[in-house]
Coordinates of C-alpha atoms (C1' of nucleotides) in Angstrom, one line a residue:
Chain A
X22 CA 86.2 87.5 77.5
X23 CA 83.4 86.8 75.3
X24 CA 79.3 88.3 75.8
X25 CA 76.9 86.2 76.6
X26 CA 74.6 88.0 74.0
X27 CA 76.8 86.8 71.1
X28 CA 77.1 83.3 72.9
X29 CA 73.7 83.2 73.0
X30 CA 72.8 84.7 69.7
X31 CA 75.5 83.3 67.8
X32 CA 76.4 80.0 69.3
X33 CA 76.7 78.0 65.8
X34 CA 79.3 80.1 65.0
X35 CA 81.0 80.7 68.4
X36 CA 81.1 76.6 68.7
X37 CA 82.6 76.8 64.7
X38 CA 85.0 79.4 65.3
X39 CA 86.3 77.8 68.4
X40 CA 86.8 74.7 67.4
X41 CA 89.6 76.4 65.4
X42 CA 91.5 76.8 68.4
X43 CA 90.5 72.8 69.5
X44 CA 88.5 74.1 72.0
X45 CA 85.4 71.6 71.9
X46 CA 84.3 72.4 75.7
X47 CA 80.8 73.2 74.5
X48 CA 78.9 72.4 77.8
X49 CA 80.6 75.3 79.3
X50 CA 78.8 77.6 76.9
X51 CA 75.4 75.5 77.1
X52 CA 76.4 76.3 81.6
X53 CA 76.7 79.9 81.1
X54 CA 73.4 80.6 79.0
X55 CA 71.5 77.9 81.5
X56 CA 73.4 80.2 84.5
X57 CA 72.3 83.4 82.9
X58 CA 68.7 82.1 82.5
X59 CA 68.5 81.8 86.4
X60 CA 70.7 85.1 87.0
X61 CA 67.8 86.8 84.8
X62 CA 65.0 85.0 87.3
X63 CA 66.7 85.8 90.6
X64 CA 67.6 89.7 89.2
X65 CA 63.9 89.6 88.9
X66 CA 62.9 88.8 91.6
X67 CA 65.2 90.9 93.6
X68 CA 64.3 93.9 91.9
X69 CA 60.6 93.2 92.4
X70 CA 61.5 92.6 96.5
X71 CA 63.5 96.0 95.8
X72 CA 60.4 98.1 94.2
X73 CA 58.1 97.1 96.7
X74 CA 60.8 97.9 99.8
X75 CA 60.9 101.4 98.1
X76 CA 57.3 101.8 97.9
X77 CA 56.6 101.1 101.4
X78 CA 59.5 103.6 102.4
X79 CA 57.9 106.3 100.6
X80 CA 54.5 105.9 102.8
X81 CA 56.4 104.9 105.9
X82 CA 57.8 108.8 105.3
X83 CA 54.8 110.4 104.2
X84 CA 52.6 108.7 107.2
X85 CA 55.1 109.9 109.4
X86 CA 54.5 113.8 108.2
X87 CA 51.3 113.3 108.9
X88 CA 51.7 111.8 112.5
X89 CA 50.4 108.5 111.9
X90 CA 53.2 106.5 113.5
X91 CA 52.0 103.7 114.6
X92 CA 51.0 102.2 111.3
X93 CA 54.3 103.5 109.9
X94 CA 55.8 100.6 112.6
X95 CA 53.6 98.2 110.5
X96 CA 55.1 99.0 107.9
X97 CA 58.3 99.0 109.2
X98 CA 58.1 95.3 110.1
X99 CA 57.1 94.7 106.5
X100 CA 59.8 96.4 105.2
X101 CA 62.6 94.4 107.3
X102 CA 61.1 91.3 106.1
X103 CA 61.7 92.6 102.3
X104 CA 65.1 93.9 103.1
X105 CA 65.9 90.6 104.3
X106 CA 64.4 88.7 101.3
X107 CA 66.6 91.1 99.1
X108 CA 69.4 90.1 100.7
X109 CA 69.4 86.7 100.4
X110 CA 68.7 87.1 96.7
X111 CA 71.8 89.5 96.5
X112 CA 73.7 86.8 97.7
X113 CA 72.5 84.3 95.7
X114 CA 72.8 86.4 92.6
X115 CA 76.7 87.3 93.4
X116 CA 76.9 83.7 93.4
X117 CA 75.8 82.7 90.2
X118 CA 77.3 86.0 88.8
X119 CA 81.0 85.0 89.7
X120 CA 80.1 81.5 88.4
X121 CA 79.5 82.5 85.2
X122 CA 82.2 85.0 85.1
X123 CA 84.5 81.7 86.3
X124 CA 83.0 80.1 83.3
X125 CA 83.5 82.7 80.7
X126 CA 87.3 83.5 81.2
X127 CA 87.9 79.7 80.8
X128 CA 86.4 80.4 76.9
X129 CA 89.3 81.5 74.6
X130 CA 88.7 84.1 72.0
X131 CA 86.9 83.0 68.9
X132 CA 89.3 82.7 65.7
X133 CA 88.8 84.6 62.6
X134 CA 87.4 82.7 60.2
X135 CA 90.5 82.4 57.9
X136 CA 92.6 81.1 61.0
X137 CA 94.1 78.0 59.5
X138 CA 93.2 74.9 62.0
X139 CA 96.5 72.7 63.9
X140 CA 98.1 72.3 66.7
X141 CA 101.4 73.0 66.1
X142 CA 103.8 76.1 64.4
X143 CA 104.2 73.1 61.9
X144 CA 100.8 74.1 61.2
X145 CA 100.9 77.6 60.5
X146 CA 100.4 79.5 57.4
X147 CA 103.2 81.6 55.6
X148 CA 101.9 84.5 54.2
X149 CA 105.0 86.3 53.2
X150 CA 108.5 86.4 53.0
X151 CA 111.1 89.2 52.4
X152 CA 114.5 89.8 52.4
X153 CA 117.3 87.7 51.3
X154 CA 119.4 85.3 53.1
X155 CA 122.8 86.2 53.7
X156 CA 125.9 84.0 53.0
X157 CA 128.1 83.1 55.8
X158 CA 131.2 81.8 55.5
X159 CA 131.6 78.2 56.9
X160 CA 133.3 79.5 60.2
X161 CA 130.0 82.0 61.3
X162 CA 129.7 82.6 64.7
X163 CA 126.2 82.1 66.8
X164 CA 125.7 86.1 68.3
X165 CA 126.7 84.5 71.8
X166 CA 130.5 84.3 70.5
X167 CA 129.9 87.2 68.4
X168 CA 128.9 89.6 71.5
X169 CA 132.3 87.8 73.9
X170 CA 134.3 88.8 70.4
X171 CA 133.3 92.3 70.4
X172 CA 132.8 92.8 74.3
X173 CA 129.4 94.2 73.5
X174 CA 127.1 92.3 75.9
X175 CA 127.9 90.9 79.0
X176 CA 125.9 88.0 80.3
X177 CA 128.4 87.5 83.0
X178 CA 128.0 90.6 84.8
X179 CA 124.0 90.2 84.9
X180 CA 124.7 86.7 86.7
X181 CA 126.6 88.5 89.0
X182 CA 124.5 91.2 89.7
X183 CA 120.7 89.9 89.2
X184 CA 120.5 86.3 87.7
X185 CA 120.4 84.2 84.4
X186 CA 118.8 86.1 81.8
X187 CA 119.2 89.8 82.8
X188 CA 122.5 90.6 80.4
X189 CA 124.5 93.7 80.6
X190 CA 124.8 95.4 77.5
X191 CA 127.5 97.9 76.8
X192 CA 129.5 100.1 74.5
X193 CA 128.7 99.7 71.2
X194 CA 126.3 96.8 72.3
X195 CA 124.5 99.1 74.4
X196 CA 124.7 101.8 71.4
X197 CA 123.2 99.5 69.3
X198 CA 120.2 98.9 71.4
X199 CA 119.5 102.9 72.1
X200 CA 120.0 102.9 68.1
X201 CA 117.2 100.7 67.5
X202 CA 114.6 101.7 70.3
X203 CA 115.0 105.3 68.4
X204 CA 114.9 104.3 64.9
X205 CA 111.9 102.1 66.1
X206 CA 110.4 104.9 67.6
X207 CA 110.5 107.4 64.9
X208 CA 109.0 105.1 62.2
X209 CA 106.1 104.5 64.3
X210 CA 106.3 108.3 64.8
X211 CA 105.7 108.9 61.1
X212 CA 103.5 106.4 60.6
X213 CA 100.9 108.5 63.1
X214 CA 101.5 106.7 66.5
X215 CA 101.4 108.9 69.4
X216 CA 105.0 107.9 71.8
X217 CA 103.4 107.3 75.3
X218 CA 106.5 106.2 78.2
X219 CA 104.1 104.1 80.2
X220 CA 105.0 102.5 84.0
X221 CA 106.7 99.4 84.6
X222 CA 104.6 98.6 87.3
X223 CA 100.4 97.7 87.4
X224 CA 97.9 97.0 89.5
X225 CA 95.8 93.6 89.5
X226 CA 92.8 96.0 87.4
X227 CA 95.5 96.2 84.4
X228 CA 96.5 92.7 84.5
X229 CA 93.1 91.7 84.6
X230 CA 92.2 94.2 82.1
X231 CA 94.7 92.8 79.3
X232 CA 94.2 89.1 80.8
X233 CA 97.3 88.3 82.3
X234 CA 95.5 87.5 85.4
X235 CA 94.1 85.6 86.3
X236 CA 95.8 82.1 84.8
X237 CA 98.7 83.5 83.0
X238 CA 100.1 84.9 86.5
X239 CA 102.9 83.0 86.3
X240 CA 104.5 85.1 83.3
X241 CA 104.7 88.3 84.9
X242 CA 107.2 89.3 88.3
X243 CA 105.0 90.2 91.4
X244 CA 105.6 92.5 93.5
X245 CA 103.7 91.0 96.9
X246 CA 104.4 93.8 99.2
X247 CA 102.7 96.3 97.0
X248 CA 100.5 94.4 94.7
X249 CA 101.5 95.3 91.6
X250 CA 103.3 93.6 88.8
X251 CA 106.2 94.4 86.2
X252 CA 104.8 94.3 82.7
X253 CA 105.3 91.6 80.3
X254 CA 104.8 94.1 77.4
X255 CA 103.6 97.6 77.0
X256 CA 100.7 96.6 76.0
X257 CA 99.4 96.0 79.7
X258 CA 99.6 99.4 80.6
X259 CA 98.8 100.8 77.1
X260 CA 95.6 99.1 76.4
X261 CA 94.6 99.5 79.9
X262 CA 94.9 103.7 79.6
X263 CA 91.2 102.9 77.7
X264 CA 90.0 100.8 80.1
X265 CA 86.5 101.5 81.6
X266 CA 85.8 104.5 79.0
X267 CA 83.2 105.2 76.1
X268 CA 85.1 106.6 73.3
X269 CA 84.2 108.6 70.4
X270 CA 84.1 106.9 67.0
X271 CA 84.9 110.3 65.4
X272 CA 88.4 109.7 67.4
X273 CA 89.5 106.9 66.3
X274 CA 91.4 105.0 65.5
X275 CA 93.6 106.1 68.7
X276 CA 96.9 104.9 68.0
X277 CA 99.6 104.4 70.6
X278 CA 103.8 103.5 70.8
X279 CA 105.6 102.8 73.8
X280 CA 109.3 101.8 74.2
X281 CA 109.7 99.7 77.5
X282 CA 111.7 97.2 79.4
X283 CA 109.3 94.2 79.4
X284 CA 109.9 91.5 82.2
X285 CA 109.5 87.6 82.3
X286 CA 109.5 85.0 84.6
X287 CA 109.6 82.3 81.6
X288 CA 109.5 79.5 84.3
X289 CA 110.5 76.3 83.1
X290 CA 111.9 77.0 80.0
X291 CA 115.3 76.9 79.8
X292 CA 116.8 74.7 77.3
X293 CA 118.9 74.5 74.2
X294 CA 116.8 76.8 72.6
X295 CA 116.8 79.6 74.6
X296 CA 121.1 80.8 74.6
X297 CA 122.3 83.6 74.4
X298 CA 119.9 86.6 73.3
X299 CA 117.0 84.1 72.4
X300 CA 114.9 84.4 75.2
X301 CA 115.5 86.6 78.6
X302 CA 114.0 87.3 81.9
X303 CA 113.9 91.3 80.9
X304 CA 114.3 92.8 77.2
X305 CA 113.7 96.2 75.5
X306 CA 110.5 96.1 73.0
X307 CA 109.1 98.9 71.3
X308 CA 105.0 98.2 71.2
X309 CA 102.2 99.6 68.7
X310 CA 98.7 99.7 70.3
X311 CA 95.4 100.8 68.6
X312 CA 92.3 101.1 69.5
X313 CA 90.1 100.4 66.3
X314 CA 86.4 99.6 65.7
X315 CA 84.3 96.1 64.7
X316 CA 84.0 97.8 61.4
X317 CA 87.8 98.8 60.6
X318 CA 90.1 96.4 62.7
X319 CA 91.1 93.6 60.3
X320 CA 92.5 96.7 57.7
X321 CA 94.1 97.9 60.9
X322 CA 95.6 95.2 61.7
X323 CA 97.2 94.6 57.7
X324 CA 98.1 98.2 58.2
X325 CA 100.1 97.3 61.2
X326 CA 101.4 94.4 59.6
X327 CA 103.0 96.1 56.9
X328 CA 104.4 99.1 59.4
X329 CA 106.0 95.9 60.9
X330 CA 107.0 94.5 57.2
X331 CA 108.5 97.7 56.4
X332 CA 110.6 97.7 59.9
X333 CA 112.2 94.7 58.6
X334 CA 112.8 95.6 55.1
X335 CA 114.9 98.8 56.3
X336 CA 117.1 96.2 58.6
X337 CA 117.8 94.5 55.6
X338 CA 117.1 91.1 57.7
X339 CA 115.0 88.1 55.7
X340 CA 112.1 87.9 57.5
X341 CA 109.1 85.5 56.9
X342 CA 105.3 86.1 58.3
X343 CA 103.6 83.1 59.7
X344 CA 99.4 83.7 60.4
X345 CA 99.4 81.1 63.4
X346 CA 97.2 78.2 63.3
X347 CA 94.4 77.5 66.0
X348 CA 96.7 75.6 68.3
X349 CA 99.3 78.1 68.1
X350 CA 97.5 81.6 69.0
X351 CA 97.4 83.1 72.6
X352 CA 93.8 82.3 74.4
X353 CA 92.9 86.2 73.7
X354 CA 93.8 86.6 69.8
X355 CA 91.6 86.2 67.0
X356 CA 93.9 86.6 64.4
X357 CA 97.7 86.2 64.8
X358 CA 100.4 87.2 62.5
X359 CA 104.0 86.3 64.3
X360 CA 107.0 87.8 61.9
X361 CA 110.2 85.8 62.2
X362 CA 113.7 86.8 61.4
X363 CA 116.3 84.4 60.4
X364 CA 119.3 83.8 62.1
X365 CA 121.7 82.6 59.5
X366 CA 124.3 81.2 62.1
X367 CA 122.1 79.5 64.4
X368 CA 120.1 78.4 61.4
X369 CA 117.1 79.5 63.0
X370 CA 114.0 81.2 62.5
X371 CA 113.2 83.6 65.5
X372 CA 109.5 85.5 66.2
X373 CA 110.3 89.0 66.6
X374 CA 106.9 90.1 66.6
X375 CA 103.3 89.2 67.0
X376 CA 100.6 91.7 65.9
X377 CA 97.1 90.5 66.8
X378 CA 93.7 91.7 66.7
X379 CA 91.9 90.8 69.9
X380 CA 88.7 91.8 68.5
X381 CA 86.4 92.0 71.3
X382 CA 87.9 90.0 73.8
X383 CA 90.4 92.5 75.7
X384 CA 87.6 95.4 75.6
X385 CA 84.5 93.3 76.7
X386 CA 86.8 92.4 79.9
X387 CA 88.3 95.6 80.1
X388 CA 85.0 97.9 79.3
X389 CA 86.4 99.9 76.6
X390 CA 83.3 101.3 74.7
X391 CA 82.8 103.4 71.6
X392 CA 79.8 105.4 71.0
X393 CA 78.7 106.0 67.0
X394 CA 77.3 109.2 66.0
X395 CA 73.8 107.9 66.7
X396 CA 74.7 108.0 70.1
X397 CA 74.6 104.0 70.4
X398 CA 77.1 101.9 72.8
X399 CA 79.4 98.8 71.2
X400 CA 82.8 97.3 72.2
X401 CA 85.9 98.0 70.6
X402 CA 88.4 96.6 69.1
X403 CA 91.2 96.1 70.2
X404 CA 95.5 95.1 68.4
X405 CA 98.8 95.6 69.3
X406 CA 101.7 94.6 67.9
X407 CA 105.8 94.1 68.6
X408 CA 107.8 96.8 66.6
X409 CA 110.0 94.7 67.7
X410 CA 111.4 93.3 70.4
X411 CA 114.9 94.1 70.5
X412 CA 116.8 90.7 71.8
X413 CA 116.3 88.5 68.6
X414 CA 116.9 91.6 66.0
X415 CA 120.2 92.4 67.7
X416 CA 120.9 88.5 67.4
X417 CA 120.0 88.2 63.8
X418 CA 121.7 91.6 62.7
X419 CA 125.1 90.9 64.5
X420 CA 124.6 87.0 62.9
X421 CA 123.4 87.7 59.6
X422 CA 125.9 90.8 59.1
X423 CA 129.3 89.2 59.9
X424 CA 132.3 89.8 58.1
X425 CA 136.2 89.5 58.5
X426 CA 136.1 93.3 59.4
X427 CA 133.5 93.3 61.9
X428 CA 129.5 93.4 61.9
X429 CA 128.4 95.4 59.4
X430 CA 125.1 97.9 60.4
X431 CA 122.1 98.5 57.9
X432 CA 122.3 101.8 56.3
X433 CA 118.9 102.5 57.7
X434 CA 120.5 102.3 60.9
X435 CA 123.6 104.3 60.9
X436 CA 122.9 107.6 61.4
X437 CA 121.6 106.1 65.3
X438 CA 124.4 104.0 66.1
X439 CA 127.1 106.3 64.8
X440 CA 129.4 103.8 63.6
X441 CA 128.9 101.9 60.5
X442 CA 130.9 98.6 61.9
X443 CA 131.3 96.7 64.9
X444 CA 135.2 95.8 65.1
Chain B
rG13 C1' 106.1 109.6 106.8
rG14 C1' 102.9 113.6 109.9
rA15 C1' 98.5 117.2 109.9
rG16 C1' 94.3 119.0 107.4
rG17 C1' 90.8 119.2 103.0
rA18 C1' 88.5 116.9 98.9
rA19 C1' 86.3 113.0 95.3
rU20 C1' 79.1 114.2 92.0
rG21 C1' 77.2 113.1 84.7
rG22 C1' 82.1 114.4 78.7
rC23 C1' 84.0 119.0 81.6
rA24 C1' 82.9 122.7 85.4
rG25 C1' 79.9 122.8 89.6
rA26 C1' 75.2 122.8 93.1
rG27 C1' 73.1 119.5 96.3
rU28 C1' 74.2 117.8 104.0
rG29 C1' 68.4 112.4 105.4
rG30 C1' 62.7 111.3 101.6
rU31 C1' 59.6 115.1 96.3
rC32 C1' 67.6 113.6 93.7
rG33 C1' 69.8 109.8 88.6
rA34 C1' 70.8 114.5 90.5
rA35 C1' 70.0 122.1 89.7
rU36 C1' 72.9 125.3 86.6
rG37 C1' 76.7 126.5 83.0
rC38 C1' 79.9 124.7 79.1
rG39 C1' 80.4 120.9 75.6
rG40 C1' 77.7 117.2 72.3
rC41 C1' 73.5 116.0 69.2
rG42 C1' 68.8 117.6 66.5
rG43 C1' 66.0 121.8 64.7
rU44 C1' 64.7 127.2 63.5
rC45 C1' 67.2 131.2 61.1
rU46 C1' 71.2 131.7 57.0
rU47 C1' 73.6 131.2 50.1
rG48 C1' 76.9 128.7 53.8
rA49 C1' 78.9 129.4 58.6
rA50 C1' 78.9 132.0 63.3
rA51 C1' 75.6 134.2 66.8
rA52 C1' 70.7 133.8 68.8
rC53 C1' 66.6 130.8 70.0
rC54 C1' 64.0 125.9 70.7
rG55 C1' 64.5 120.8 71.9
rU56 C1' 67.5 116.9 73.4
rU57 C1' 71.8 114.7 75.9
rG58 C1' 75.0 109.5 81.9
rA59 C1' 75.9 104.0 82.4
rG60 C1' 74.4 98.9 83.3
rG61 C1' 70.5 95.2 84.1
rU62 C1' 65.5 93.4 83.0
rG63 C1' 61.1 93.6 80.0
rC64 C1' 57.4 93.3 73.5
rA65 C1' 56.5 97.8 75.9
rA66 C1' 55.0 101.0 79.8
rG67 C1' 57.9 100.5 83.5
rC68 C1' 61.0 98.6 87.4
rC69 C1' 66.0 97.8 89.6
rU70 C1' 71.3 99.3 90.4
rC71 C1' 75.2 103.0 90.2
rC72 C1' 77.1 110.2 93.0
rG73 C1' 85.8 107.2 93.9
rG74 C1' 85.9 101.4 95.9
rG75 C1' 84.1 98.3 100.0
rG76 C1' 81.3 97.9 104.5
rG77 C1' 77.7 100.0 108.1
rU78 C1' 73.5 103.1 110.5
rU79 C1' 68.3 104.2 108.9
rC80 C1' 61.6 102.5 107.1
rG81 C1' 64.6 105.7 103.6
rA82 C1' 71.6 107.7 102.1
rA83 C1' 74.9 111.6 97.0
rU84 C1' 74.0 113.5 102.0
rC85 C1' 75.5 110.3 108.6
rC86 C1' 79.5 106.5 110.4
rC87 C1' 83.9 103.1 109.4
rU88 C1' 87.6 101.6 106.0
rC89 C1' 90.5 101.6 101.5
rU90 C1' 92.2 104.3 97.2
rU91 C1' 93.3 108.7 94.7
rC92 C1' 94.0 114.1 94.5
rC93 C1' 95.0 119.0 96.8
rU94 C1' 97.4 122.2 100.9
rC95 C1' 101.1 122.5 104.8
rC96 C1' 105.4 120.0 107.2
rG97 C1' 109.3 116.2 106.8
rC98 C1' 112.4 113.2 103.6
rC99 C1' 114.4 112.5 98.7
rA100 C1' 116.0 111.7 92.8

RNA sequence: GGAGGAAUGGCAGAGUGGUCGAAUGCGGCGGUCUUGAAAACCGUUGAGGUGCAAGCCUCCGGGGGUUCGAAUCCCUCUUCCUCCGCCA
């Protein structure tokens, strides 16, 4: 959510920087600043009502002490009348207060300037590419026959047991994935990320916090009978531990990892696209959060970027990293970088990862503060980042690394799985 | 799940109807002293809104109520603690 100080102060450039993402809504901001104008009057007001009720209870007391009660009733009269003015004020000011905040969450994040404008991926910048494409030989399987071949995940028995999209995996399969949540974790590990396990389950206040809620509830899995929800990603419950504090600048940046089972609904989009291990309804995804300052969070976030880069490099798996054009970036980002793996035998590029910085936008909805060593109150900053998401690595590494003997492993990887081949 | 108790500023902890946004201690910040640091001493130190400012308003877990007036009384929700039950 943006401030309506920078709305106000900054409009030229809030109008510029959104018109990135297409968003050319601009009566909605001209609204807000016309709605805060009469918020300010009726707060006014109401405080003034408010004052004068207090004054009046102070000499209601003190004529009291001093037995004068019958002009304390007076007074008493007076006061009901103010009490009841406030009231109405209240009201009124709730009102416009949740029409504005109505407003504001229908305003995206503003871009970064450097945020290439489109509407499409085929818009998109690539920034970087690394690795090198392997060669298959003509008869290369898609991972969907590779995983039947080797009996290492079992879409079948998730049918069975819960529905499309929640896969079994098992033996070396299963091996495989432990092997990369660990190798995942470490590197994070060394590069000064403290491992938090966070729950699976939140509460609206999260979702909120993180802006899942309230438009993008059809993603996540309710659960009705207890109000809570299964998280998408880590990062709902991981950027949410920061929620409604003030921070030290001296502490930061605070920097978080957090392996979890991430769950989604995905309604409607089941298609061609979307076999096999390219998209499920629950997947394993290590997350890096941090929590960074106005000052500091675009070097953070090329600082995650290349932990992610360097993820890649050590798999051994050709990789490219797209900065996404306006029309491709979630409604919260400012700047996007999605990194891609390719996946020879489907001929396919698939997004393993997206690191963003939110900038403002999570932490002025969330209240997540920092105070600088003058003692003075800002928002902070807020990224995350996949490192990675398992489903699409497994598919690229058991595509890109097939042989006649089996699937070969990365050597970065081997001393996790145990084995150096799948056979 | 049952019975009791509790929730106050960064932390600890007073406060049971007005003079309380809130004692005190610790911590933080600034200063004196010191070659430097520590100790000691002095000062300062919650958040939000509004206003040029002085000031005014709101907030003592969340919501509602009683009262001229609520941190304080009542209702309710949430969380935590103790005891019992159940259970990985």
């Amino acid at each position: 959510m943006l401030t309506i100080p920078y709305l106000r102060d900054h409009s030229e450039e809030a109008i510029q920087r959104l018109a990135i993402k297409n968003f050319d809504q601009i009566d909605l901001i001209h609204e807000i600043i016309s709605l805060d104008d009469e918020r300010k009057t009726i707060q006014q007001s109401n405080d003034e009502t408010l004052a004068e009720a207090n004054r009046l209870s102070k000499q209601i007391g003190s004529l009291y002490k001093s037995g004068k009660s019958e002009e304390a009733g007076q007074l008493k009269i007076r006061n009901a009348g103010l009490k009841e003015q406030a009231k109405q004020l209240n009201e009124r000011l709730a009102e416009i207060k949740s029409l504005i905040y109505d407003k504001l969450i229908e305003i995206p994040n503003t871009p970064h300037l450097s945020v290439p404008h489109g509407h499409t991926p085929a818009d998109n910048e690539i920034v970087a590419e690394g690795g090198s494409m392997p060669q298959l030989p003509a008869n290369a399987l898609p991972h969907w026959d590779l995983i039947t071949k080797y009996d290492i995940i079992d879409f079948e028995w998730g049918n069975k047991v819960t529905g499309a999209g929640f896969p079994f995996y098992k033996g070396k399969g299963a091996r495989l994935q432990r092997a990369l949540i660990n190798f995942f974790l470490d590197q994070a590990d060394s590069a000064g990320y403290t491992e938090v396990q966070p729950p699976l389950l939140v509460n609206e206040d999260s979702a909120y916090g993180t802006g899942q809620l309230p438009d993008k509830e059809g993603q996540m899995y309710a659960i009705g009978l207890d109000n809570l929800f299964l998280i998408p990603t880590a990062e709902v419950p991981v950027t949410n531990i920061y929620r409604d504090m003030i921070l030290s600048e001296n502490d930061l940046p605070y920097k978080n990892v957090a392996y979890s089972n991430c769950f989604r609904r995905e309604a409607g989009s089941w298609g061609k696209h979307v076999r096999g291990l390219n998209r499920l309804h629950q997947f394993d995804k290590v997350e890096i959060v941090q929590i960074s300052t106005p000052e500091t969070s675009y070097q953070t976030l090329e600082e995650m970027r290349t932990h992610v880069a360097g993820l890649l490099e050590q798999l051994e798996l050709p990789y490219r990293i797209v900065k996404l054009c306006g029309g491709d970036m979630s409604f919260a980002s400012a700047l996007t970088y999605d990194f891609e793996v390719f996946s020879a035998a489907q001929k396919m590029w698939l997004e393993v990862s997206s690191v963003s910085n939110f900038e403002s936008f999570q932490a002025n909805r969330m209240k997540l503060r920092i105070r600088d060593k003058n003692g003075s109150i800002r928002l902070a900053h807020t990224l995350n980042g996949s490192a990675l998401a398992l489903p699409r690595i497994v598919a690229a590494l058991l595509e890109n690394n097939q042989t006649d003997e089996g699937i070969r492993i990365p050597k970065a990887l081997q001393s996790y799985t145990g084995y150096e081949t799948i056979k």
